[in-house]
Amino acid sequence: SCSPSEKLDLDAWKKVMKSGVQEEVSETVSEHKELSSLAAAREILEMWRLAGRSVPENISEEQLKTFMECPSKSAKKKYLKYLHLKELYKRNDKRKMDEKRERRLETQEQASKTDETRRNSFVCLWANCMDRAYSWRVAQSMIFGQPLVFDMSYEKDMSAREVANTVRQLVLSEGCNRRSVDPFHIHFCNLKDDSLYHKEFIKHYREAWGKLLITVTDQCYTDVFPKDKLIYLTADSPKVMKTFDHNKIYIVGSMVDRSIKTGVSLARAKRLGLETAALPLEKYLLWNTGAKNLTLDQMMHILLTLKDTGDWKKALEFVPKRKYYGFVTKP
């Protein structure tokens, strides 16, 4: 029992207890809110998947939070489509790797037979001889061949993924040039050390990068060659290329542009005061709708064919068939 002077202040005690309970409740409510919002987002994804939309099958908690932070519904759809395509590419790459592994195992089993071993040894010998012949041609082209310049100054205009695609196309171009009858002397100009281009080249070639029979420099092509001999090939040029000139030095911009930013290479050529030219695609092809940009390896095939034959029809057969209906009967 308490004396009247020691009576508790019940109102003050209630306030203290309520404030403590409210803090605990607010913390638990925020946690429950976050968990419930994640669960609701997963339910939305499941509904969209059942509706046939492009939704990834597996999505991490971090990706789910990024999805919830998207400012609009269209942004959420685009982000889910990106994750879905990324998942498809990963799955296809895994399938291709599995198929490649199975083919390699089958080849190894077949090679265990005596006849196969003899044949493979002959193929290896032939491949080594051909590789030496290709290397000899490229070595000769570095002394006597016509230069072909790849402009490596577009790194700031591309994402890391686009730079990786560009380097992949350049690797294909170098291989195509090495196997040709009369190869170009390839120059990679404006290629800086430790740039994204350089790192991707090291990934592809590894220790062979230092042994490639090409010229790599961080200088601009205007500092290496006379300006009056340079022609910048760009789809945005108002001047159409009529014939292949063996005395000129052609420049190709090393850029893969998914957003198709027009005029970037043309503006660069104008700033440097260089002559420009575009391939006569509409003159020889019944062009379909779409941009007239070609991949770097397609450009290499076209230029090599023009250099060897001078036949535009034969050269433009390397343009993808989906881009045109057919050839013009009388150009």
CSV table of C-alpha atoms in Angstrom, one decimal, residues 15-326:
chain,number,residue,atom,x,y,z
A,15,LYS,CA,2.5,8.2,-22.2
A,16,VAL,CA,5.9,6.6,-21.6
A,17,MET,CA,4.7,3.1,-22.3
A,18,LYS,CA,2.8,4.2,-25.4
A,19,SER,CA,5.8,6.0,-26.9
A,20,GLY,CA,8.0,2.8,-26.5
A,21,VAL,CA,5.3,0.6,-28.0
A,22,GLN,CA,4.8,3.0,-31.0
A,23,GLU,CA,8.6,2.9,-31.8
A,24,GLU,CA,8.6,-0.9,-31.8
A,25,VAL,CA,5.4,-1.0,-33.8
A,26,SER,CA,6.8,1.5,-36.4
A,27,GLU,CA,9.9,-0.6,-36.8
A,28,THR,CA,8.0,-3.9,-37.3
A,29,VAL,CA,5.5,-2.2,-39.6
A,30,SER,CA,8.3,-0.8,-41.9
A,31,GLU,CA,9.8,-4.3,-42.0
A,32,HIS,CA,6.4,-5.9,-42.8
A,33,LYS,CA,5.8,-3.2,-45.4
A,34,GLU,CA,9.0,-3.9,-47.2
A,35,LEU,CA,8.4,-7.7,-47.1
A,36,SER,CA,4.8,-7.2,-48.2
A,37,SER,CA,5.8,-4.9,-51.1
A,38,LEU,CA,8.4,-7.5,-52.3
A,39,ALA,CA,5.7,-10.2,-52.1
A,40,ALA,CA,3.3,-8.0,-54.0
A,41,ALA,CA,5.9,-7.3,-56.7
A,42,ARG,CA,6.5,-11.0,-57.1
A,43,GLU,CA,2.8,-11.6,-57.5
A,44,ILE,CA,2.7,-8.9,-60.2
A,45,LEU,CA,5.6,-10.6,-62.0
A,46,GLU,CA,3.8,-13.9,-61.8
A,47,MET,CA,0.6,-12.4,-63.2
A,48,TRP,CA,2.6,-10.7,-66.1
A,49,ARG,CA,4.3,-14.1,-66.8
A,50,LEU,CA,0.9,-15.8,-67.0
A,51,ALA,CA,-0.3,-13.1,-69.3
A,52,GLY,CA,2.5,-13.9,-71.8
A,53,ARG,CA,4.7,-10.8,-71.2
A,54,SER,CA,8.5,-10.9,-71.2
A,55,VAL,CA,9.3,-11.7,-67.6
A,56,PRO,CA,12.5,-13.5,-66.3
A,57,GLU,CA,11.9,-16.8,-64.6
A,58,ASN,CA,14.5,-16.1,-61.9
A,59,ILE,CA,14.8,-12.7,-60.3
A,60,SER,CA,17.0,-11.8,-57.3
A,61,GLU,CA,15.9,-9.6,-54.4
A,62,GLU,CA,18.2,-6.8,-55.6
A,63,GLN,CA,16.7,-6.9,-59.1
A,64,LEU,CA,13.2,-6.9,-57.6
A,65,LYS,CA,14.0,-3.8,-55.6
A,66,THR,CA,15.3,-2.1,-58.7
A,67,PHE,CA,12.1,-3.1,-60.5
A,68,MET,CA,10.0,-1.5,-57.7
A,69,GLU,CA,12.1,1.7,-57.9
A,70,CYS,CA,11.3,2.2,-61.6
A,71,PRO,CA,9.4,5.5,-62.1
A,72,SER,CA,6.7,4.3,-64.5
A,73,LYS,CA,5.0,1.2,-65.8
A,74,SER,CA,6.8,1.4,-69.1
A,75,ALA,CA,10.1,1.6,-67.4
A,76,LYS,CA,9.3,-1.5,-65.4
A,77,LYS,CA,8.3,-3.4,-68.6
A,78,LYS,CA,11.6,-2.3,-70.3
A,79,TYR,CA,13.6,-3.4,-67.3
A,80,LEU,CA,11.9,-6.8,-67.1
A,81,LYS,CA,12.4,-7.3,-70.9
A,82,TYR,CA,16.1,-6.5,-70.4
A,83,LEU,CA,16.3,-9.1,-67.6
A,84,HIS,CA,14.3,-11.6,-69.7
A,85,LEU,CA,16.6,-11.2,-72.7
A,86,LYS,CA,19.7,-11.4,-70.5
A,87,GLU,CA,18.4,-14.7,-69.1
A,88,LEU,CA,17.7,-16.0,-72.6
A,89,TYR,CA,21.2,-15.1,-73.8
A,90,LYS,CA,22.7,-16.8,-70.8
A,91,ARG,CA,20.6,-19.9,-71.4
A,92,ASN,CA,21.5,-20.1,-75.1
A,93,ASP,CA,25.2,-19.6,-74.2
A,94,LYS,CA,25.0,-22.5,-71.8
A,95,ARG,CA,23.2,-24.7,-74.4
A,96,LYS,CA,25.8,-23.9,-77.0
A,97,MET,CA,28.6,-24.7,-74.5
A,98,ASP,CA,27.0,-28.0,-73.7
A,99,GLU,CA,26.6,-28.8,-77.4
A,100,LYS,CA,30.2,-27.8,-78.1
A,101,ARG,CA,31.3,-30.0,-75.2
A,102,GLU,CA,29.3,-32.9,-76.5
A,103,ARG,CA,30.8,-32.4,-80.0
A,104,ARG,CA,34.3,-32.3,-78.6
A,105,LEU,CA,33.7,-35.5,-76.7
A,106,GLU,CA,32.4,-37.2,-79.8
A,107,THR,CA,35.4,-36.0,-81.8
A,108,GLN,CA,37.8,-37.3,-79.1
A,109,GLU,CA,36.1,-40.7,-79.2
A,110,GLN,CA,36.3,-40.9,-83.0
A,111,ALA,CA,39.9,-39.7,-82.9
A,112,SER,CA,40.8,-42.7,-80.7
A,113,LYS,CA,40.6,-44.9,-83.8
A,114,THR,CA,43.8,-45.4,-85.8
A,115,ASP,CA,42.4,-44.1,-89.1
A,116,GLU,CA,41.0,-41.0,-87.4
A,117,THR,CA,44.2,-40.3,-85.6
A,118,ARG,CA,46.1,-40.4,-88.9
A,119,ARG,CA,43.6,-38.2,-90.6
A,120,ASN,CA,43.6,-35.7,-87.8
A,121,SER,CA,47.4,-35.5,-87.8
A,122,PHE,CA,47.3,-34.7,-91.5
A,123,VAL,CA,44.6,-32.0,-90.9
A,124,CYS,CA,46.7,-30.5,-88.1
A,125,LEU,CA,49.8,-30.5,-90.4
A,126,TRP,CA,47.7,-28.9,-93.2
A,127,ALA,CA,46.3,-26.3,-90.7
A,128,ASN,CA,49.8,-25.4,-89.5
A,129,CYS,CA,51.0,-25.0,-93.1
A,130,MET,CA,48.0,-22.8,-94.0
A,131,ASP,CA,48.5,-20.7,-90.9
A,132,ARG,CA,52.1,-20.1,-91.8
A,133,ALA,CA,51.1,-19.1,-95.3
A,134,TYR,CA,48.4,-16.7,-94.0
A,135,SER,CA,51.0,-15.2,-91.6
A,136,TRP,CA,53.5,-14.8,-94.4
A,137,ARG,CA,50.9,-12.9,-96.5
A,138,VAL,CA,50.0,-10.6,-93.7
A,139,ALA,CA,53.7,-10.0,-93.0
A,140,GLN,CA,54.1,-9.0,-96.6
A,141,SER,CA,51.1,-6.7,-96.4
A,142,MET,CA,52.7,-4.8,-93.5
A,143,ILE,CA,55.5,-3.9,-95.9
A,144,PHE,CA,53.9,-3.6,-99.3
A,145,GLY,CA,50.1,-3.8,-98.7
A,146,GLN,CA,47.4,-1.1,-98.8
A,147,PRO,CA,46.7,0.3,-95.3
A,148,LEU,CA,43.2,0.1,-93.8
A,149,VAL,CA,42.6,2.2,-90.7
A,150,PHE,CA,40.1,1.5,-87.9
A,151,ASP,CA,39.4,4.6,-85.9
A,152,MET,CA,39.3,3.7,-82.1
A,153,SER,CA,38.2,7.1,-80.8
A,154,TYR,CA,34.5,6.3,-80.1
A,155,GLU,CA,34.7,4.7,-76.7
A,156,LYS,CA,33.0,7.6,-75.0
A,157,ASP,CA,30.0,7.3,-77.4
A,158,MET,CA,29.3,3.6,-76.5
A,159,SER,CA,28.4,1.6,-73.4
A,160,ALA,CA,30.7,-1.2,-72.2
A,161,ARG,CA,28.5,-3.8,-73.9
A,162,GLU,CA,28.7,-2.0,-77.2
A,163,VAL,CA,32.5,-1.7,-76.9
A,164,ALA,CA,32.7,-5.5,-76.3
A,165,ASN,CA,30.6,-6.1,-79.5
A,166,THR,CA,32.8,-3.7,-81.4
A,167,VAL,CA,36.0,-5.6,-80.4
A,168,ARG,CA,34.3,-9.0,-81.3
A,169,GLN,CA,33.6,-7.6,-84.8
A,170,LEU,CA,37.2,-6.3,-85.1
A,171,VAL,CA,38.5,-9.8,-84.2
A,172,LEU,CA,36.4,-11.3,-86.9
A,173,SER,CA,37.6,-8.6,-89.3
A,174,GLU,CA,41.3,-9.4,-88.5
A,175,GLY,CA,40.7,-13.1,-89.1
A,176,CYS,CA,39.0,-12.5,-92.4
A,177,ASN,CA,41.8,-10.2,-93.5
A,178,ARG,CA,44.5,-12.7,-92.5
A,179,ARG,CA,42.8,-15.5,-94.6
A,180,SER,CA,42.4,-13.3,-97.7
A,181,VAL,CA,44.6,-13.6,-100.8
A,182,ASP,CA,45.8,-10.0,-100.7
A,183,PRO,CA,45.3,-8.7,-97.1
A,184,PHE,CA,45.2,-5.1,-95.9
A,185,HIS,CA,47.8,-3.7,-93.6
A,186,ILE,CA,45.5,-3.0,-90.6
A,187,HIS,CA,46.1,0.0,-88.4
A,188,PHE,CA,44.3,0.5,-85.1
A,189,CYS,CA,44.7,4.3,-84.5
A,190,ASN,CA,43.7,6.3,-81.4
A,191,LEU,CA,43.9,3.1,-79.3
A,192,LYS,CA,45.0,4.0,-75.8
A,193,ASP,CA,46.5,1.7,-73.3
A,194,ASP,CA,44.2,0.5,-70.5
A,195,SER,CA,41.1,1.7,-72.5
A,196,LEU,CA,38.0,-0.5,-72.7
A,197,TYR,CA,39.0,-1.4,-76.3
A,198,HIS,CA,42.5,-2.5,-75.1
A,199,LYS,CA,41.1,-4.6,-72.2
A,200,GLU,CA,38.6,-6.4,-74.5
A,201,PHE,CA,41.4,-7.1,-77.0
A,202,ILE,CA,43.4,-8.7,-74.2
A,203,LYS,CA,40.4,-10.8,-73.2
A,204,HIS,CA,40.1,-12.2,-76.8
A,205,TYR,CA,43.7,-12.6,-77.9
A,206,ARG,CA,45.4,-13.1,-74.5
A,207,GLU,CA,49.2,-13.7,-75.0
A,208,ALA,CA,48.7,-13.6,-78.9
A,209,TRP,CA,47.8,-9.9,-78.7
A,210,GLY,CA,51.5,-8.9,-78.8
A,211,LYS,CA,52.1,-11.2,-81.8
A,212,LEU,CA,49.4,-9.9,-84.1
A,213,LEU,CA,50.7,-8.7,-87.5
A,214,ILE,CA,48.9,-5.4,-87.3
A,215,THR,CA,50.0,-1.8,-86.4
A,216,VAL,CA,48.6,-0.4,-83.1
A,217,THR,CA,49.1,3.2,-82.2
A,218,ASP,CA,47.6,5.9,-79.9
A,219,GLN,CA,48.3,8.5,-82.6
A,220,CYS,CA,45.6,9.9,-84.9
A,221,TYR,CA,45.6,8.7,-88.5
A,222,THR,CA,46.1,12.3,-89.6
A,223,ASP,CA,49.5,12.2,-87.9
A,224,VAL,CA,50.5,8.9,-89.5
A,225,PHE,CA,49.3,9.4,-93.1
A,226,PRO,CA,48.9,12.4,-95.5
A,227,LYS,CA,45.4,14.0,-95.3
A,228,ASP,CA,44.9,14.0,-99.1
A,229,LYS,CA,45.2,10.2,-99.2
A,230,LEU,CA,42.6,9.5,-96.4
A,231,ILE,CA,38.9,8.7,-97.1
A,232,TYR,CA,36.5,8.3,-94.2
A,233,LEU,CA,33.8,5.7,-94.9
A,234,THR,CA,30.6,6.6,-93.2
A,235,ALA,CA,26.9,5.9,-94.1
A,236,ASP,CA,26.1,9.6,-93.4
A,237,SER,CA,28.4,10.9,-96.2
A,238,PRO,CA,26.6,12.8,-99.0
A,239,LYS,CA,29.3,11.6,-101.4
A,240,VAL,CA,28.8,8.1,-102.8
A,241,MET,CA,31.8,5.8,-103.5
A,242,LYS,CA,32.0,4.8,-107.2
A,243,THR,CA,35.1,2.7,-107.4
A,244,PHE,CA,37.7,1.3,-105.1
A,245,ASP,CA,40.9,3.4,-105.2
A,246,HIS,CA,44.1,1.3,-104.5
A,247,ASN,CA,46.1,4.5,-103.8
A,248,LYS,CA,43.8,5.8,-101.1
A,249,ILE,CA,43.7,4.9,-97.4
A,250,TYR,CA,40.2,4.1,-96.2
A,251,ILE,CA,39.1,4.7,-92.6
A,252,VAL,CA,36.3,2.8,-90.8
A,253,GLY,CA,34.9,4.0,-87.5
A,254,SER,CA,35.1,1.3,-84.8
A,255,MET,CA,31.7,1.8,-83.4
A,256,VAL,CA,28.6,-0.4,-82.7
A,257,ASP,CA,25.7,1.9,-82.1
A,258,ARG,CA,22.5,0.3,-81.1
A,259,SER,CA,20.7,3.6,-80.7
A,260,ILE,CA,21.9,4.6,-84.2
A,261,LYS,CA,23.3,8.1,-83.5
A,262,THR,CA,23.6,9.6,-87.0
A,263,GLY,CA,26.3,11.9,-88.1
A,264,VAL,CA,28.9,11.1,-85.4
A,265,SER,CA,31.6,9.7,-87.7
A,266,LEU,CA,30.7,12.3,-90.4
A,267,ALA,CA,31.2,15.2,-87.9
A,268,ARG,CA,34.5,13.8,-86.8
A,269,ALA,CA,35.7,13.5,-90.4
A,270,LYS,CA,34.6,17.1,-91.1
A,271,ARG,CA,36.4,18.4,-88.0
A,272,LEU,CA,39.6,16.8,-89.3
A,273,GLY,CA,39.1,18.1,-92.8
A,274,LEU,CA,38.9,14.6,-94.4
A,275,GLU,CA,37.2,13.4,-97.6
A,276,THR,CA,34.2,11.1,-96.9
A,277,ALA,CA,32.4,8.5,-98.8
A,278,ALA,CA,29.4,6.1,-98.4
A,279,LEU,CA,28.9,2.7,-100.0
A,280,PRO,CA,26.5,2.8,-103.0
A,281,LEU,CA,23.9,0.6,-101.4
A,282,GLU,CA,20.8,2.1,-103.0
A,283,LYS,CA,22.4,2.2,-106.4
A,284,TYR,CA,22.9,-1.5,-106.5
A,285,LEU,CA,20.4,-2.9,-104.0
A,286,LEU,CA,16.6,-2.6,-103.7
A,287,TRP,CA,16.9,-1.3,-100.2
A,288,ASN,CA,14.4,-2.3,-97.5
A,289,THR,CA,13.5,0.0,-94.6
A,290,GLY,CA,16.1,0.5,-92.0
A,291,ALA,CA,19.5,2.0,-91.3
A,292,LYS,CA,22.4,1.5,-93.8
A,293,ASN,CA,24.9,0.7,-91.0
A,294,LEU,CA,26.9,-2.5,-91.5
A,295,THR,CA,29.0,-4.4,-89.0
A,296,LEU,CA,32.8,-4.1,-89.1
A,297,ASP,CA,33.4,-7.6,-90.4
A,298,GLN,CA,30.8,-7.1,-93.2
A,299,MET,CA,32.7,-3.9,-94.2
A,300,MET,CA,36.0,-5.9,-94.2
A,301,HIS,CA,34.5,-8.6,-96.5
A,302,ILE,CA,33.1,-5.9,-98.9
A,303,LEU,CA,36.4,-3.9,-99.0
A,304,LEU,CA,38.5,-7.1,-99.5
A,305,THR,CA,36.2,-8.2,-102.4
A,306,LEU,CA,36.4,-4.8,-104.0
A,307,LYS,CA,40.1,-4.8,-103.6
A,308,ASP,CA,40.5,-8.2,-105.3
A,309,THR,CA,37.7,-8.0,-108.0
A,310,GLY,CA,36.3,-4.4,-108.2
A,311,ASP,CA,32.9,-6.0,-108.6
A,312,TRP,CA,30.2,-4.2,-106.6
A,313,LYS,CA,27.6,-6.9,-107.1
A,314,LYS,CA,29.9,-9.6,-105.7
A,315,ALA,CA,31.1,-7.3,-102.9
A,316,LEU,CA,27.6,-6.3,-101.8
A,317,GLU,CA,26.5,-9.9,-101.4
A,318,PHE,CA,27.9,-9.6,-97.9
A,319,VAL,CA,25.2,-7.2,-97.0
A,320,PRO,CA,22.6,-9.2,-94.9
A,321,LYS,CA,19.7,-10.4,-97.0
A,322,ARG,CA,17.1,-9.1,-94.6
A,323,LYS,CA,18.1,-5.5,-95.4
A,324,TYR,CA,17.2,-5.5,-99.2
A,325,TYR,CA,14.8,-7.2,-101.6
A,326,GLY,CA,17.3,-7.9,-104.4
